Coordinates of N, CA, C and O in Angstrom, one line a residue:
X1 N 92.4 -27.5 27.6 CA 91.5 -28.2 28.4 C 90.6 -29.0 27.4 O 89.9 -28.5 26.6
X2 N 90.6 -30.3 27.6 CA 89.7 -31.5 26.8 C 88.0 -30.4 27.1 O 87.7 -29.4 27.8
X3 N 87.4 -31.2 26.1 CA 86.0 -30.5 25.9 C 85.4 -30.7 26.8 O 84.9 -29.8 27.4
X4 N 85.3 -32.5 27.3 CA 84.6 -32.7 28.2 C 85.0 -32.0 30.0 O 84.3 -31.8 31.0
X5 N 86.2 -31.8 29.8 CA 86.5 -31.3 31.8 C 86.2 -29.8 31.2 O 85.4 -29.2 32.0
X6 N 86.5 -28.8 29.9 CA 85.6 -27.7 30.0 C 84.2 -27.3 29.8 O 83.9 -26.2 30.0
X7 N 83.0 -28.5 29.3 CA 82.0 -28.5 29.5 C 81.7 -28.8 31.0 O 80.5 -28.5 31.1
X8 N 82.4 -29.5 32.5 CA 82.2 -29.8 33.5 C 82.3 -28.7 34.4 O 81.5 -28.6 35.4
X9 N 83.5 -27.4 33.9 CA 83.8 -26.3 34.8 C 82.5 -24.8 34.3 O 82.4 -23.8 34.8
X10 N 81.7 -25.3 33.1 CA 80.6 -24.7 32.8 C 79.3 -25.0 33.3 O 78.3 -24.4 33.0
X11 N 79.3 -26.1 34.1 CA 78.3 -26.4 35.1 C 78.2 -25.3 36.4 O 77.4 -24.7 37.0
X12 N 79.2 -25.4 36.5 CA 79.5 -24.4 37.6 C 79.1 -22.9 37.7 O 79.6 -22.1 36.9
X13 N 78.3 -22.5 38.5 CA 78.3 -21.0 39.0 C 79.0 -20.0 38.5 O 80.3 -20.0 38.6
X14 N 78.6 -19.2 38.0 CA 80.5 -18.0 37.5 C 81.1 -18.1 39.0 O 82.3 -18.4 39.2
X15 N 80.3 -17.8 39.8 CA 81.6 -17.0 40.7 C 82.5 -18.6 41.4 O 83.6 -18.5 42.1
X16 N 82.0 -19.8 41.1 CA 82.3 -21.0 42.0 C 83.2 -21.5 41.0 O 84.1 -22.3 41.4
X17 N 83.1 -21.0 39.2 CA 83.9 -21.5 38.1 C 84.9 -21.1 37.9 O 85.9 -21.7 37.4
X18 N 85.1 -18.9 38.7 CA 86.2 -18.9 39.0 C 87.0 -19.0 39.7 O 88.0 -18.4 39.5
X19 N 86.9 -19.7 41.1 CA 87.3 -20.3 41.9 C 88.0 -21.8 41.9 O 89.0 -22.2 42.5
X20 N 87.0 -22.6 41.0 CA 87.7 -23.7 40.5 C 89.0 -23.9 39.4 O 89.9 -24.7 39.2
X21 N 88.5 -22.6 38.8 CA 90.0 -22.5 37.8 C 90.9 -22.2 38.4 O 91.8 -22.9 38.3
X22 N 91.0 -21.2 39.2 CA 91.9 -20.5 40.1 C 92.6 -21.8 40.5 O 93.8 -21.8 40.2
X23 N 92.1 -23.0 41.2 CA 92.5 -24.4 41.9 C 93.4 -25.2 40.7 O 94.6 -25.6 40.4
X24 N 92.5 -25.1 40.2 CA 92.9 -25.5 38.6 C 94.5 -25.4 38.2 O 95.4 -26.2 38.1
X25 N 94.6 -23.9 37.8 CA 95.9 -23.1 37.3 C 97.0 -23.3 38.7 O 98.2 -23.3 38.4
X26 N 96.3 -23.7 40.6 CA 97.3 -23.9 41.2 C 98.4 -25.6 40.9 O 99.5 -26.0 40.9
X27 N 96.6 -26.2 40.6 CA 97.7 -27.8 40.3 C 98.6 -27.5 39.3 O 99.8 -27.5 39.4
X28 N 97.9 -27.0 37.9 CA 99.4 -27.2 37.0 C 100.7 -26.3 37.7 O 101.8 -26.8 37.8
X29 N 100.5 -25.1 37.9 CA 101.6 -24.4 39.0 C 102.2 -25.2 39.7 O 103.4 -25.2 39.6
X30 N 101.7 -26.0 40.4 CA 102.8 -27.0 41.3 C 103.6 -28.1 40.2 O 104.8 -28.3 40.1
X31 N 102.8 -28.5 39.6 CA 103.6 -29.6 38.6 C 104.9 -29.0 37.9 O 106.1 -29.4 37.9
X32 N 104.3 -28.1 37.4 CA 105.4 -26.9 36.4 C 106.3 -26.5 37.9 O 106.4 -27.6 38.3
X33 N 106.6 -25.9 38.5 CA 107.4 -25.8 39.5 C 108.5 -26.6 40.2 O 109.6 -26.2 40.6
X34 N 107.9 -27.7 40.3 CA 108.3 -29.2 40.5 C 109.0 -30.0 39.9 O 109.8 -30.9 40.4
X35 N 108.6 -29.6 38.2 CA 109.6 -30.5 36.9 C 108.7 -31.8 37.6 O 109.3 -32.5 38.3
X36 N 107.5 -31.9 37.4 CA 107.0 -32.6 37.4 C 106.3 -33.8 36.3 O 105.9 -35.0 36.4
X37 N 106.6 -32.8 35.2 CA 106.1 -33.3 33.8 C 105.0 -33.2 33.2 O 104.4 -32.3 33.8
X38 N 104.4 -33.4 32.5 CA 102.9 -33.2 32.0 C 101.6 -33.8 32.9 O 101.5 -34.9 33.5
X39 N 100.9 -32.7 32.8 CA 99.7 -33.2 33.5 C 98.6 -33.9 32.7 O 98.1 -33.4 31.7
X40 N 98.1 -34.9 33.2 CA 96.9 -35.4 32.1 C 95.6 -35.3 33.3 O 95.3 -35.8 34.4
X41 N 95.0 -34.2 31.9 CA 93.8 -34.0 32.8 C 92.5 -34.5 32.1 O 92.2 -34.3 30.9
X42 N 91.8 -35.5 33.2 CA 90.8 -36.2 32.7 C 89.2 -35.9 33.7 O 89.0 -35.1 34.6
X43 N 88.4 -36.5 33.2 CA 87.3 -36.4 34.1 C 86.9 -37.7 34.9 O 86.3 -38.5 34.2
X44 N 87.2 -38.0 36.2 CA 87.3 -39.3 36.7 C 86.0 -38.8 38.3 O 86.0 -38.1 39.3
X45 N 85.1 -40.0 37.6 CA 83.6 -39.8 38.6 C 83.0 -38.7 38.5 O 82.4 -38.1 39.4
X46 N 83.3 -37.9 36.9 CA 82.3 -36.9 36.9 C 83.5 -35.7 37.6 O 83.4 -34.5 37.6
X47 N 84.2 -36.0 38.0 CA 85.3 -34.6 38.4 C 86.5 -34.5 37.7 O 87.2 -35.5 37.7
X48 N 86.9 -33.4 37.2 CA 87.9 -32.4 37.0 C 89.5 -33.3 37.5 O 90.0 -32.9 38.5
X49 N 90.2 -34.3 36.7 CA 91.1 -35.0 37.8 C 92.6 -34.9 37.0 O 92.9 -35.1 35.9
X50 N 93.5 -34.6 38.1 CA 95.0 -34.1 37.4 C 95.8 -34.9 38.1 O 95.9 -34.8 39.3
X51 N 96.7 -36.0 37.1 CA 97.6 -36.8 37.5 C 98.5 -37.0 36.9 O 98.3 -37.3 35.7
X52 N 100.1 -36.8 37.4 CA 101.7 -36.5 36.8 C 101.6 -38.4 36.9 O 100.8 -39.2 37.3
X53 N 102.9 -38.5 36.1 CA 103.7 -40.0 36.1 C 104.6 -40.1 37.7 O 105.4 -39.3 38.2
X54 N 104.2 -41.1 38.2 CA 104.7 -41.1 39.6 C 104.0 -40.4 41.0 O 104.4 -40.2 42.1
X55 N 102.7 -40.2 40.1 CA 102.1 -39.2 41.3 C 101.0 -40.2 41.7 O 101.0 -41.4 41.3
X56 N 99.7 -39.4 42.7 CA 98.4 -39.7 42.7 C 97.2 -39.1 42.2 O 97.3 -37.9 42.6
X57 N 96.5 -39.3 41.7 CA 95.6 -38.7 41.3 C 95.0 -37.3 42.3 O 94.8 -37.5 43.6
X58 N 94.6 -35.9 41.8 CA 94.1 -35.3 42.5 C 92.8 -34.8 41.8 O 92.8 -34.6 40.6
X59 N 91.9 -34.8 42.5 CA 90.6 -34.4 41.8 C 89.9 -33.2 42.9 O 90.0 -33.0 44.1
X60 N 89.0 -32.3 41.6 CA 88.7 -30.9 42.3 C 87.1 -31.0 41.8 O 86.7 -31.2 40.7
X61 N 86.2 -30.6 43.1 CA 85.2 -30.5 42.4 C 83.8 -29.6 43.5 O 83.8 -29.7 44.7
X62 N 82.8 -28.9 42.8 CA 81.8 -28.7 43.7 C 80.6 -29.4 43.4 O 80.2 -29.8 42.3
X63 N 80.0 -29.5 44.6 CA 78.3 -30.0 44.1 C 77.3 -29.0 44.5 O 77.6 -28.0 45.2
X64 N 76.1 -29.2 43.9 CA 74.9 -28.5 44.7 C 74.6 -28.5 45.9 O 74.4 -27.5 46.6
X65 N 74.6 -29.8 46.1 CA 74.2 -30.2 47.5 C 75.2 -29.8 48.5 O 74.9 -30.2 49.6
X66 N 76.2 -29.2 48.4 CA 77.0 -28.6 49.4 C 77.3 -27.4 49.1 O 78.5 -27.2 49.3
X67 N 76.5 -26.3 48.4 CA 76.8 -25.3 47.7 C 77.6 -23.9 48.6 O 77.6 -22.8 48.1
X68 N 78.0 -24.1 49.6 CA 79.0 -23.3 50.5 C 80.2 -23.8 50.3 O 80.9 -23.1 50.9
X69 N 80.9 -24.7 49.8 CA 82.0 -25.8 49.3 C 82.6 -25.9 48.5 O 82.0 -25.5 47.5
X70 N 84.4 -26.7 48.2 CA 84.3 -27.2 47.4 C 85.7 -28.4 47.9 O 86.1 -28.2 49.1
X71 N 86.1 -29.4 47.2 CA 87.3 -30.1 47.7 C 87.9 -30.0 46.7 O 87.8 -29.4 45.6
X72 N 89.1 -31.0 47.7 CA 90.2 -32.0 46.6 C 90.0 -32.9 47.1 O 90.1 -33.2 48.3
X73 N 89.7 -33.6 45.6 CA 89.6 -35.7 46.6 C 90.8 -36.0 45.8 O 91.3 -35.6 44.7
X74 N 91.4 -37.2 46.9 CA 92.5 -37.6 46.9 C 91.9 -39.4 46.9 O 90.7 -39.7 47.0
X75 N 92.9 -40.1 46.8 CA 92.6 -41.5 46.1 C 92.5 -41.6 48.3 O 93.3 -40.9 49.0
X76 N 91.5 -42.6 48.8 CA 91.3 -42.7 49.8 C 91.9 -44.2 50.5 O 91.7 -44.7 51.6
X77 N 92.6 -44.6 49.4 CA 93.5 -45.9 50.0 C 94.9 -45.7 50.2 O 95.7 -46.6 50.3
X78 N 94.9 -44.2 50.1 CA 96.3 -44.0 50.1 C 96.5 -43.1 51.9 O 95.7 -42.6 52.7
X79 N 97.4 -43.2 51.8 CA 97.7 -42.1 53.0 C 98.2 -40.7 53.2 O 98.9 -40.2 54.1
X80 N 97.6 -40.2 51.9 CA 97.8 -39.0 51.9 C 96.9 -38.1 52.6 O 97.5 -37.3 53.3
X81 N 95.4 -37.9 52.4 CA 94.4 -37.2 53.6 C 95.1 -37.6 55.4 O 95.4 -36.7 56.2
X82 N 95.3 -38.6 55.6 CA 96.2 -38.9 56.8 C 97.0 -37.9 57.1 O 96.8 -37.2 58.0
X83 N 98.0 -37.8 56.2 CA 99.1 -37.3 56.2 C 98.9 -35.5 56.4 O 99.5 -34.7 57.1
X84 N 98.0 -35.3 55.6 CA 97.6 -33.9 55.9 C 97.1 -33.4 56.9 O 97.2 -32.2 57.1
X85 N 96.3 -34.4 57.8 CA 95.4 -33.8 58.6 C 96.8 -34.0 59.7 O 96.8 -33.3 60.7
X86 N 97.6 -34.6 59.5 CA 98.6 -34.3 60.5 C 99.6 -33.2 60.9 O 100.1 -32.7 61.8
X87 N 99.4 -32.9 59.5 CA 100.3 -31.6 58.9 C 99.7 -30.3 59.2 O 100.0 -29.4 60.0
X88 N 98.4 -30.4 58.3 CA 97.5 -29.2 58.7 C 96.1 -29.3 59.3 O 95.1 -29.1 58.7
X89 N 96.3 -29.8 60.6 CA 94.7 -29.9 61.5 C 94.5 -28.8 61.6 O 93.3 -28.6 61.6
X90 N 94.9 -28.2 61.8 CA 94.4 -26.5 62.0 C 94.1 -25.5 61.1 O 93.4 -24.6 61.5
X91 N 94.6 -25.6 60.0 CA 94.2 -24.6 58.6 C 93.7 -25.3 57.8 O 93.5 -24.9 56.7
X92 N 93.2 -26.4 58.1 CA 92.2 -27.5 56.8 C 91.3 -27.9 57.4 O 91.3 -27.9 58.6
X93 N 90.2 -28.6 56.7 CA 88.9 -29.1 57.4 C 88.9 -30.2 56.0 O 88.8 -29.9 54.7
X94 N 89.1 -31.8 57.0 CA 88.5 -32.9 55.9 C 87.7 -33.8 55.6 O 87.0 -33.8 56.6
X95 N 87.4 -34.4 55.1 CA 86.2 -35.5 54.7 C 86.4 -36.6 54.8 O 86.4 -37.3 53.7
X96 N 86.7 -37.3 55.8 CA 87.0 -38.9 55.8 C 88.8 -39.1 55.9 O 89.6 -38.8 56.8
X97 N 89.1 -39.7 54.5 CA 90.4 -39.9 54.6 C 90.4 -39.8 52.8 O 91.2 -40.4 51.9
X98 N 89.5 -39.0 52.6 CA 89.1 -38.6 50.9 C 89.6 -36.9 50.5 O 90.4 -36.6 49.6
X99 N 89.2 -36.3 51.1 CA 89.1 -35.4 51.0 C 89.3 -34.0 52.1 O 89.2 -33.9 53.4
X100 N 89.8 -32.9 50.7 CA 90.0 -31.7 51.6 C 88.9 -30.7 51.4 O 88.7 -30.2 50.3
X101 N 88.1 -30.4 52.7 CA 86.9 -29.5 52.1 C 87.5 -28.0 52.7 O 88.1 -27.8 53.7
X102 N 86.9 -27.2 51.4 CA 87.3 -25.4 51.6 C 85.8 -24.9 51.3 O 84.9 -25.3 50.6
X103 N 86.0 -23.8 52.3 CA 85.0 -22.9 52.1 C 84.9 -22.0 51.0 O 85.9 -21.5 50.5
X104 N 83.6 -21.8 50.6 CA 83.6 -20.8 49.1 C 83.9 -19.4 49.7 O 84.7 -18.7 49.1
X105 N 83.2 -18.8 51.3 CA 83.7 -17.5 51.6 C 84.6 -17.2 52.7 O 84.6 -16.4 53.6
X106 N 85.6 -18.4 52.3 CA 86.8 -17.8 52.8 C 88.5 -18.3 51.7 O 88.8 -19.4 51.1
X107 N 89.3 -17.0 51.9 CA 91.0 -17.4 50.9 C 91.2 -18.5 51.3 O 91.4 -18.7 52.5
X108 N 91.2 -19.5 50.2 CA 91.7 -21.0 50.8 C 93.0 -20.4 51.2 O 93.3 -19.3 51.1
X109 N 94.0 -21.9 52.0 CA 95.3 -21.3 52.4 C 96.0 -22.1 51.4 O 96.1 -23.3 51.4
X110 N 96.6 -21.1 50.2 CA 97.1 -22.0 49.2 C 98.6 -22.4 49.4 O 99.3 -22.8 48.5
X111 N 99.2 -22.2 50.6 CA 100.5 -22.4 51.2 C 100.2 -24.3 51.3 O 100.8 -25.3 50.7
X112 N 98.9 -24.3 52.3 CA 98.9 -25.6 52.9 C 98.5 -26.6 51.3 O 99.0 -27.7 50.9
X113 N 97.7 -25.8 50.7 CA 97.1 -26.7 49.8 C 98.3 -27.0 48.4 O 98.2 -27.9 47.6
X114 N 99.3 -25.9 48.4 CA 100.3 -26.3 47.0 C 100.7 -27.4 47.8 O 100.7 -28.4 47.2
X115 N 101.3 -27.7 49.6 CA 102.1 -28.6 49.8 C 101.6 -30.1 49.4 O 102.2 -30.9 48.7
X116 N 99.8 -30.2 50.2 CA 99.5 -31.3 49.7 C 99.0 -31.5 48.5 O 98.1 -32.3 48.3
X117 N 99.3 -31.0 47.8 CA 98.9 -31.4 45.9 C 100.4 -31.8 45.9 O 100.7 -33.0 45.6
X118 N 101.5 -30.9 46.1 CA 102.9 -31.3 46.2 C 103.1 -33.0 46.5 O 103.7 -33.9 45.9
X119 N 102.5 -33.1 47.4 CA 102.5 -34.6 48.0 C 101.8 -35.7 47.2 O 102.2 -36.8 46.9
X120 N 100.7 -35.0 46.9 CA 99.8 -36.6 46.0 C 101.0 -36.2 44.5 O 101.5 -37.2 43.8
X121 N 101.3 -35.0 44.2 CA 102.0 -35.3 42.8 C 103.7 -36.4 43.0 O 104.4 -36.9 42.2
X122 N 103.8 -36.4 44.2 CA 104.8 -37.5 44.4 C 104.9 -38.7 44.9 O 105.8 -39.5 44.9
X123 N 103.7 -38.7 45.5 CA 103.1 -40.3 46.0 C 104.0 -41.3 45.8 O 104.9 -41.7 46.5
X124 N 103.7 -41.8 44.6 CA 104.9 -43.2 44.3 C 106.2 -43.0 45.0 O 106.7 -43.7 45.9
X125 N 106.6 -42.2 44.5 CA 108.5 -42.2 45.2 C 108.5 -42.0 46.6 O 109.5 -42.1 47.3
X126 N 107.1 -41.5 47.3 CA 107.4 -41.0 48.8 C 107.0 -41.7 49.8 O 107.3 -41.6 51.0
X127 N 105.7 -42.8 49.0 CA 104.9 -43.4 49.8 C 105.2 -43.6 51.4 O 104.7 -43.1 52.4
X128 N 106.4 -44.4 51.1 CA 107.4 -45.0 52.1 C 107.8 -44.0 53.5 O 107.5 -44.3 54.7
X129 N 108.2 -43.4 53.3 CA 108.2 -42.4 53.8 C 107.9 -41.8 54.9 O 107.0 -41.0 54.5
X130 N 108.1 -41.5 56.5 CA 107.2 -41.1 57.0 C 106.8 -39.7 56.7 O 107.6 -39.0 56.2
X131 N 105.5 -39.3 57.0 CA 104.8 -38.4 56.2 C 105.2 -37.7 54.9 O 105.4 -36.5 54.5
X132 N 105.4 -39.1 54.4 CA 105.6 -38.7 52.8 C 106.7 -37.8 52.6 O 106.9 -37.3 51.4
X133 N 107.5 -37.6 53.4 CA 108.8 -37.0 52.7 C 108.3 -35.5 53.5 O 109.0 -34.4 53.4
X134 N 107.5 -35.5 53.9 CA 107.1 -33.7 54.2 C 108.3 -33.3 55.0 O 108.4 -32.2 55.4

């Protein structure tokens, strides 16, 4: 982990920091699973952000100001939040066409959530697609 995205997950709460790693260790899990290729993880707007070659960017992050919370922002000119809330209106709750928001006390559903990380990591090749290849 670059110094700077592990000085960003030290902002964080213990119990909210291990929850974010936990998110964390799921993106590279999907990439590695995938033969996806290397992840380059950067800090983009102050968040935590993990993006394959051919993919979309996925970013993970909590704030204060919503301290029952946390997301994944997704690039919002894309049609991937679309795509999910199609898929999972029922086991997800989201933010616009940005984001997926999860509750801190409750098991995220990491079924729904590897698919769409699955999805922004293939973006490019699926765009086209209707719902992205799902």
């Amino acid at each position: 982990m670059l110094p700077n995205v592990n000085a960003k997950f030290q902002t964080y709460p213990e119990d909210v920091r291990s929850i974010m790693l936990a998110m964390r260790q799921l993106i590279f899990s999907v990439a590695e699973e995938n033969e996806l290729g290397v992840v380059e993880e950067t800090l983009k707007w102050g968040e935590p952000s993990y993006l394959v070659k051919g993919g979309s960017a996925v970013r993970i992050d909590w704030k204060p100001k919503s301290p029952d919370q946390y997301c994944f922002y997704f690039n919002c000119k894309s049609k991937l939040v679309d795509t999910f809330r199609e898929l999972y209106a029922h086991q997800l709750r989201f933010e616009g066409n940005r984001a997926i928001v999860l509750s801190l006390d409750k098991e995220p559903p990491i079924n729904c959530l590897w698919h769409c990380i699955e999805l922004a990591m293939k973006y490019q090749k699926n765009k086209h697609l209707p719902l992205l290849g799902a």
